[in-house]
PDB file of C-alpha atoms in Angstrom:
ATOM      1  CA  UNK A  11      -4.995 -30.343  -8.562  1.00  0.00           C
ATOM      2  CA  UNK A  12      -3.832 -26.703  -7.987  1.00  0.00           C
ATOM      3  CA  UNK A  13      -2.327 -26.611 -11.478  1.00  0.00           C
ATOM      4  CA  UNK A  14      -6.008 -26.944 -12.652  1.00  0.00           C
ATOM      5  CA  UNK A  15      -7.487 -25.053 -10.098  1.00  0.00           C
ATOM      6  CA  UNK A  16      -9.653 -28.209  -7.971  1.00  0.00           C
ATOM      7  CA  UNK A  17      -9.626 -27.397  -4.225  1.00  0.00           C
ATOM      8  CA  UNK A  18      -8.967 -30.493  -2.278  1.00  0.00           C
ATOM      9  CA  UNK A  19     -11.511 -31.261   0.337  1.00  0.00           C
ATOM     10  CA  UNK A  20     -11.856 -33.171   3.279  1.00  0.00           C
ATOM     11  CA  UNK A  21     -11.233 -36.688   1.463  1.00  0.00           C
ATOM     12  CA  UNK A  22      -9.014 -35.545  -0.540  1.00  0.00           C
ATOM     13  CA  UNK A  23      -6.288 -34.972   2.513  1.00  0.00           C
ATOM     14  CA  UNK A  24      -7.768 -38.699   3.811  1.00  0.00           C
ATOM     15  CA  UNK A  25      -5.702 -39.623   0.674  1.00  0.00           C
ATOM     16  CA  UNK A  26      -2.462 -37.702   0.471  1.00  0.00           C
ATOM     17  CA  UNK A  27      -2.225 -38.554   3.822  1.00  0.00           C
ATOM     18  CA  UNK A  28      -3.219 -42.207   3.834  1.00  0.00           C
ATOM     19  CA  UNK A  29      -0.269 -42.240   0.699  1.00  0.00           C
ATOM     20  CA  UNK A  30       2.302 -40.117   3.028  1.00  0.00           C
ATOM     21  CA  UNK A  31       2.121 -42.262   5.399  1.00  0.00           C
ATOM     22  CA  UNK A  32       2.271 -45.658   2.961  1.00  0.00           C
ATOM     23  CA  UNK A  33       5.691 -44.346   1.427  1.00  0.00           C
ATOM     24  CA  UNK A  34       6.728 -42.705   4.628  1.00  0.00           C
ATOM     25  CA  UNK A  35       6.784 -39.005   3.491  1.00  0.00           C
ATOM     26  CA  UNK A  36       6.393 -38.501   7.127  1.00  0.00           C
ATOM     27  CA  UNK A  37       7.589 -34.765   7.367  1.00  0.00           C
ATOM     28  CA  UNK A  38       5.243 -34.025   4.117  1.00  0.00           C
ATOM     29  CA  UNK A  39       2.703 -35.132   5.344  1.00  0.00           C
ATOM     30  CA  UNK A  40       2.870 -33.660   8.753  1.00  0.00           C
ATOM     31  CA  UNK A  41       3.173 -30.008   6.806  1.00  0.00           C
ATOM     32  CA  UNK A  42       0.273 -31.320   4.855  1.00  0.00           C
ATOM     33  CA  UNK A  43      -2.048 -31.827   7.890  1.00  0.00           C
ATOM     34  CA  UNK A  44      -0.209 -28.428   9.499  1.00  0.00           C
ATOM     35  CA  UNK A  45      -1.549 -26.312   6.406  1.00  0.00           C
ATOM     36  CA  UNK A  46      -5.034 -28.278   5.897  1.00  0.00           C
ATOM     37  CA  UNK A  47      -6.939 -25.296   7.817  1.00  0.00           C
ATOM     38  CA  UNK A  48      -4.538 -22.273   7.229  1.00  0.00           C
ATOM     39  CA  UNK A  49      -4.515 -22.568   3.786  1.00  0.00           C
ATOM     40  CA  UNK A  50      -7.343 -24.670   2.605  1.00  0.00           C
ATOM     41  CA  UNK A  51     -10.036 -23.580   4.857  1.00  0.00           C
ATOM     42  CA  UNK A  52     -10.568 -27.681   6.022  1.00  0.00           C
ATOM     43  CA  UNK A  53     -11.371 -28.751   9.790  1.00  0.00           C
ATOM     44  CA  UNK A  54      -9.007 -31.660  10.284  1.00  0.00           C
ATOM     45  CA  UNK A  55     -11.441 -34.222  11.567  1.00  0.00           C
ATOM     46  CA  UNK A  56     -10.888 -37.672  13.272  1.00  0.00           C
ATOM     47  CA  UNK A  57     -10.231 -39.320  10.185  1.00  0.00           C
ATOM     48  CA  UNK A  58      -7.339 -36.862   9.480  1.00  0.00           C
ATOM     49  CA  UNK A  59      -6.043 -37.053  12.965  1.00  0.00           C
ATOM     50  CA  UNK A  60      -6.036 -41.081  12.668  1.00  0.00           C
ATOM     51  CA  UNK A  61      -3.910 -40.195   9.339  1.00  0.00           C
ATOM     52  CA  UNK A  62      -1.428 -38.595  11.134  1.00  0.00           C
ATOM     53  CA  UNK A  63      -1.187 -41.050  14.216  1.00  0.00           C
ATOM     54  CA  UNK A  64      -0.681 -44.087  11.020  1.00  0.00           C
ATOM     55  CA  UNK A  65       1.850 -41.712   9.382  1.00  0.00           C
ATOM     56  CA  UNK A  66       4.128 -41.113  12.563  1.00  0.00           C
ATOM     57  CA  UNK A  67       3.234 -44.789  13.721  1.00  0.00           C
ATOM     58  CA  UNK A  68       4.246 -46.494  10.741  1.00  0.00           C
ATOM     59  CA  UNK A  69       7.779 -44.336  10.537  1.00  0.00           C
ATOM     60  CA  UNK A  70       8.182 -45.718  14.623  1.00  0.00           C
ATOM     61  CA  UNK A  71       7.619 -42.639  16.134  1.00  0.00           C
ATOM     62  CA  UNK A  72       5.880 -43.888  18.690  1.00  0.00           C
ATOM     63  CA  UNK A  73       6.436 -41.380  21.807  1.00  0.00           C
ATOM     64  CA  UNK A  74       5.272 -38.415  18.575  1.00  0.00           C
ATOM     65  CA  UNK A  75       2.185 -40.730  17.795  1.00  0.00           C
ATOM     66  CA  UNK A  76       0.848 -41.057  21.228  1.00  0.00           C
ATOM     67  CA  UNK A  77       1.822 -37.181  21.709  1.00  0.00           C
ATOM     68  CA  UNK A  78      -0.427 -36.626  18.845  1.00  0.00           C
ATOM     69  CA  UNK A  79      -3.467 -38.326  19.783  1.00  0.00           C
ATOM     70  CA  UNK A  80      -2.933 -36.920  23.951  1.00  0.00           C
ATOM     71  CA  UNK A  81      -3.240 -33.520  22.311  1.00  0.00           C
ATOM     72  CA  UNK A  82      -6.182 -34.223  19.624  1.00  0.00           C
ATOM     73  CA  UNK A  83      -8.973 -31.992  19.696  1.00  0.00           C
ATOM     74  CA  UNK A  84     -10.977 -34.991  19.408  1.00  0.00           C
ATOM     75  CA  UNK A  85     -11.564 -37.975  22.216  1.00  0.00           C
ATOM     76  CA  UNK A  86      -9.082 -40.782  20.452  1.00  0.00           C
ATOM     77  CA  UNK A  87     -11.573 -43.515  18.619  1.00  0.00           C
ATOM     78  CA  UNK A  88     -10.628 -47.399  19.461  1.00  0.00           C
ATOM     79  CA  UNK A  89      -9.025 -46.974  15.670  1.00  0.00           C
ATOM     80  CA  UNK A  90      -6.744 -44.434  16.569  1.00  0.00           C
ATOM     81  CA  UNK A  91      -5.643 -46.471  19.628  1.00  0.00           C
ATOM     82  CA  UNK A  92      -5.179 -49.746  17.722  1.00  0.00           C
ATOM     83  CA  UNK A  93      -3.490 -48.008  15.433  1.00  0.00           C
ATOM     84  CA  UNK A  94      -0.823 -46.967  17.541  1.00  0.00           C
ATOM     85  CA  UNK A  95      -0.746 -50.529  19.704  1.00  0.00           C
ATOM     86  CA  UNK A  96      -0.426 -52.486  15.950  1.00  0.00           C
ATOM     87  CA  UNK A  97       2.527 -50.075  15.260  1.00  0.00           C
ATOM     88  CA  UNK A  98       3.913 -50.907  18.532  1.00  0.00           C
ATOM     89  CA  UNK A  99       4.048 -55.060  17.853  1.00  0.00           C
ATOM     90  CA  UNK A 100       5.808 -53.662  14.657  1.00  0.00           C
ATOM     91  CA  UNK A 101       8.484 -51.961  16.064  1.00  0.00           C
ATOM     92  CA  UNK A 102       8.734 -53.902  19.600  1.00  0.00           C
ATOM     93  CA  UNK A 103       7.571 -50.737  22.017  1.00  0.00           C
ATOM     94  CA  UNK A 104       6.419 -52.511  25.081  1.00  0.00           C
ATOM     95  CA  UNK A 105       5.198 -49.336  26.893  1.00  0.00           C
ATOM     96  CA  UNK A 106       3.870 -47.415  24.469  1.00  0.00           C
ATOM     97  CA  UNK A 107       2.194 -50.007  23.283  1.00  0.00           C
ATOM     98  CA  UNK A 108       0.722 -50.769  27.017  1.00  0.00           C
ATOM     99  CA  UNK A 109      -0.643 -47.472  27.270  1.00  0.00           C
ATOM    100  CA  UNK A 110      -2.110 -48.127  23.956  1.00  0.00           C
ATOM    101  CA  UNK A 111      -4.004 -51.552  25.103  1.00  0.00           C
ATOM    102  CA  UNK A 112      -4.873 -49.750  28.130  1.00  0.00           C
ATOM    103  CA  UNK A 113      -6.680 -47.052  26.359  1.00  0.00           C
ATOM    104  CA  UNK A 114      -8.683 -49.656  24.249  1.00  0.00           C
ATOM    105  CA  UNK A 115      -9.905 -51.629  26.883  1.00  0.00           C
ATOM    106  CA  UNK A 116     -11.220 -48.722  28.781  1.00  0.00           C
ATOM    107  CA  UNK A 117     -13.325 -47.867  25.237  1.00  0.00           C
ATOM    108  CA  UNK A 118     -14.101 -51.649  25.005  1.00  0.00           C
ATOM    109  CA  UNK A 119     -12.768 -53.593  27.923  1.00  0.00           C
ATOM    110  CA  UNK A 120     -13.579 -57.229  25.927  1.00  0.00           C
ATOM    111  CA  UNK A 121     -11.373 -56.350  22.955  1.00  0.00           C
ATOM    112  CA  UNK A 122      -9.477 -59.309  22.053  1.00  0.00           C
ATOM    113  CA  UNK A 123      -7.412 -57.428  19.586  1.00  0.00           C
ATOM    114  CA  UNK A 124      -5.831 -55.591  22.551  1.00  0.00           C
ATOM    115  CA  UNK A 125      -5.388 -58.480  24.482  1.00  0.00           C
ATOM    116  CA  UNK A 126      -4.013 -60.445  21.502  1.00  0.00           C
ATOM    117  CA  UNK A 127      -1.357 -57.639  20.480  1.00  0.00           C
ATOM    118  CA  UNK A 128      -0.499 -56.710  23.660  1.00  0.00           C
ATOM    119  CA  UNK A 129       0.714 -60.671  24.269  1.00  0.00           C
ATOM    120  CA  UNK A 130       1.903 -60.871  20.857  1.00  0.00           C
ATOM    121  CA  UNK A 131       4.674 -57.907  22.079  1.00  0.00           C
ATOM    122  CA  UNK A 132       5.620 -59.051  24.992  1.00  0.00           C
ATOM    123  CA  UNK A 133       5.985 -62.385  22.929  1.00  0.00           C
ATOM    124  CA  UNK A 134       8.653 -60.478  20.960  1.00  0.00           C
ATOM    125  CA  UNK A 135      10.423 -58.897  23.648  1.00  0.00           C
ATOM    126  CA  UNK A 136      10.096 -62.066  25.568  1.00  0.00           C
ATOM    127  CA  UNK A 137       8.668 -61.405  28.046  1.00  0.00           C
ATOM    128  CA  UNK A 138       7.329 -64.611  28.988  1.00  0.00           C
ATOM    129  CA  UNK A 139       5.834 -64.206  32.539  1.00  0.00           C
ATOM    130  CA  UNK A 140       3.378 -61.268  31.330  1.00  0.00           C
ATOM    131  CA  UNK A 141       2.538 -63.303  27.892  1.00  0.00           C
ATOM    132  CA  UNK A 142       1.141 -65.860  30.472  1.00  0.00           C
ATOM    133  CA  UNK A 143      -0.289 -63.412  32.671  1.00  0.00           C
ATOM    134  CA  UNK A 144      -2.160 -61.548  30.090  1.00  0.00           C
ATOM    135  CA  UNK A 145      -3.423 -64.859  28.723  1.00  0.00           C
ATOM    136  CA  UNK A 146      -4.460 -66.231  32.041  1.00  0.00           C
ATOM    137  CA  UNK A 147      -6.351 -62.700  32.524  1.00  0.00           C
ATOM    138  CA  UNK A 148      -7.642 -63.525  28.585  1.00  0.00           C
ATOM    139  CA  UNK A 149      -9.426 -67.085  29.515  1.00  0.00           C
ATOM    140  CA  UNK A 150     -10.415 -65.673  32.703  1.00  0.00           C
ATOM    141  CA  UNK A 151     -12.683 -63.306  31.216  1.00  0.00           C
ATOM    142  CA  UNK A 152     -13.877 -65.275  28.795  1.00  0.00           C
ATOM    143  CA  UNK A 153     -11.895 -63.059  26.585  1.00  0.00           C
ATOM    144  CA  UNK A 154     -11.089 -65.303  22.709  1.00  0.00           C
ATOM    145  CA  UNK A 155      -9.292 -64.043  19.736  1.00  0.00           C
ATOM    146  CA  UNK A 156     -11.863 -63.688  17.016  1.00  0.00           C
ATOM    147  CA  UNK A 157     -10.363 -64.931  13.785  1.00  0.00           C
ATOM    148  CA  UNK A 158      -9.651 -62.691  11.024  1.00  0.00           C
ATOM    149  CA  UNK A 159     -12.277 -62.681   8.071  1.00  0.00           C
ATOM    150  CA  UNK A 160     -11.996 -62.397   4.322  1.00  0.00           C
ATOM    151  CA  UNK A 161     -14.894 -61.992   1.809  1.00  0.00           C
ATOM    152  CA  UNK A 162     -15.467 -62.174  -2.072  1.00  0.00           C
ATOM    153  CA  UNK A 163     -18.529 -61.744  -3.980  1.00  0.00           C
ATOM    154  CA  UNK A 164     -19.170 -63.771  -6.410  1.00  0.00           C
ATOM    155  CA  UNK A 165     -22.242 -64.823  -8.994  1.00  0.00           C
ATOM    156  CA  UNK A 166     -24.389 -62.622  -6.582  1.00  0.00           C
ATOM    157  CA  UNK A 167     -23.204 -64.735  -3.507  1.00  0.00           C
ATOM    158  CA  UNK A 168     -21.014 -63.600  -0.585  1.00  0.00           C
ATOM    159  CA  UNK A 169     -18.208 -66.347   0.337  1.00  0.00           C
ATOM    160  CA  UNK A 170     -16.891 -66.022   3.710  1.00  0.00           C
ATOM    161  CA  UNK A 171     -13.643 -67.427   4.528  1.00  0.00           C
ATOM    162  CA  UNK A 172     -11.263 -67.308   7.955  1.00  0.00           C
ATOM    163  CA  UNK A 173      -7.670 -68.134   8.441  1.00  0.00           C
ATOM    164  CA  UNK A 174      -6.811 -72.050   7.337  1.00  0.00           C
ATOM    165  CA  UNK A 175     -10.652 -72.394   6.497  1.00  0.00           C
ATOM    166  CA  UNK A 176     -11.565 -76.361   6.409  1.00  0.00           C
ATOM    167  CA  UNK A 177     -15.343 -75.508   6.133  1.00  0.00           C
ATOM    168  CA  UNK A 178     -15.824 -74.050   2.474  1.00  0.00           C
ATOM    169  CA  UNK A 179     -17.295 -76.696   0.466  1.00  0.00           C
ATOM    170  CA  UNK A 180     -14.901 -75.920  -2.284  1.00  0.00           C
ATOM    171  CA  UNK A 181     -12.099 -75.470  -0.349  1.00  0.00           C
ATOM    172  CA  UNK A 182      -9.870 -77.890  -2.364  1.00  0.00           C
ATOM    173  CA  UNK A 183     -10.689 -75.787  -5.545  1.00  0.00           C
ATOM    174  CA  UNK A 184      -9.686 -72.755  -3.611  1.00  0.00           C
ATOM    175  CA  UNK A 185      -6.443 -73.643  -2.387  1.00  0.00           C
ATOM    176  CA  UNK A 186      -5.272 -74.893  -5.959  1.00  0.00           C
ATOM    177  CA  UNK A 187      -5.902 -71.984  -7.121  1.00  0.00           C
ATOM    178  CA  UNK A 188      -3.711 -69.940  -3.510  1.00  0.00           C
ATOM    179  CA  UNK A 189      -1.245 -72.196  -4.711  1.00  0.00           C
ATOM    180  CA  UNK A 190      -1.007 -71.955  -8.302  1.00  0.00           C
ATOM    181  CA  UNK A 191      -0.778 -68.268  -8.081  1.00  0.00           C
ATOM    182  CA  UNK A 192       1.658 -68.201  -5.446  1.00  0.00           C
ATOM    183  CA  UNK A 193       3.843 -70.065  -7.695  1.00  0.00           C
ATOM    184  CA  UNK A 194       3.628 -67.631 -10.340  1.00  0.00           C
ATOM    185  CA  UNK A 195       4.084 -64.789  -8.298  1.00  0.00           C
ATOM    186  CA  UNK A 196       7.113 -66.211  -7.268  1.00  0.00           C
ATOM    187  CA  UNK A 197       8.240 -67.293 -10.928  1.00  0.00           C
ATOM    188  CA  UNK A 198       7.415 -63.820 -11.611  1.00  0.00           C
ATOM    189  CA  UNK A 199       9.907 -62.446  -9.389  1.00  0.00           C
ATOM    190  CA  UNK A 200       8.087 -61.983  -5.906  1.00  0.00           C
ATOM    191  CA  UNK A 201      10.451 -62.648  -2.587  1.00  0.00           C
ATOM    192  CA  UNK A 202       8.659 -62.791   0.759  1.00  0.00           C
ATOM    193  CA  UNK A 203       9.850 -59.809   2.662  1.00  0.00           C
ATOM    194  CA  UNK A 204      11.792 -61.742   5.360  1.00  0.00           C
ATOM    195  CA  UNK A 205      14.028 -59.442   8.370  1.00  0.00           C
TER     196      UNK A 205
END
């Protein structure tokens, strides 16, 4: 873009540093952010600060990530916050990732993401006793994990579909389909990522 002389602008660093943080240029992308203002005359604004949190997040700098958002010019957004608790399931960081959960509920104390993620890392450090606690706590507020949703368009109509859906009237048709190009994705080369 410099080479032929377009400034970047605000969504422009939304980008590079959505793509830093996908490939985990961390330190690029932090100098990116660092020289946003200085030398391109933009306001980093919440979206940018999220960036950054995903970026440091992502590489499991955790303690850096929650550093970040503490000192934000900004009050930290339930995003910012789940982004740092999701990045703690990821990388097994029981406090951090406590502090995170806290923080969301206090923005929206009947968030079943937090609830859910904050089990589903104690799950992993198994830590049994709180997994049952938090769940107790869950079904005591009435508190249920809403089910993740996909959506396609298609012919002008909007099909909705959640996790194992048995309701679609052309489910059947559907899951051929899953199937038959999971099979060629895997014919074509494609390996799970497994740890």
């Amino acid at each position: 873009m410099r080479s032929l002389g377009i400034r970047p602008n605000q969504v422009t660093f939304v980008g590079v540093l959505t793509a830093c943080s996908h490939v985990g240029l961390v330190e690029d992308g932090l100098q990116l952010y660092r020289t946003m203002e200085t030398e391109h005359g933009i306001v980093p604004t919440i979206e940018h600060c999220s960036c950054v949190v995903d970026l440091l997040a992502r590489a499991g700098c955790l303690n850096a990530a929650e550093g970040f958002i503490n000192k934000m010019a900004f009050d930290p957004d339930i995003v910012v916050w789940k982004t740092l608790l999701a990045a703690c399931k990821t990388h097994g960081n029981v406090e951090v990732g406590k502090r995170a959960a806290e923080n969301i509920l206090k923005i929206d104390p009947s968030s079943s993401a937090a609830h859910v993620l904050l089990c589903n890392i104690y799950a992993s450090t198994g830590s049994w006793e709180q997994v049952a606690r938090l769940r107790g706590l869950m079904k005591q507020r009435g508190i249920k994990k809403v089910p993740g949703q996909s959506w396609i368009e298609f012919k002008d109509r909007i099909h909705v579909f959640v996790a194992e859906d048995i309701l679609h009237p052309e489910r059947e048709k559907i899951y051929t389909i899953l199937e038959e190009l999971w099979l060629q994705m895997l014919d074509a080369g494609y390996r799970p990522f497994q740890k």
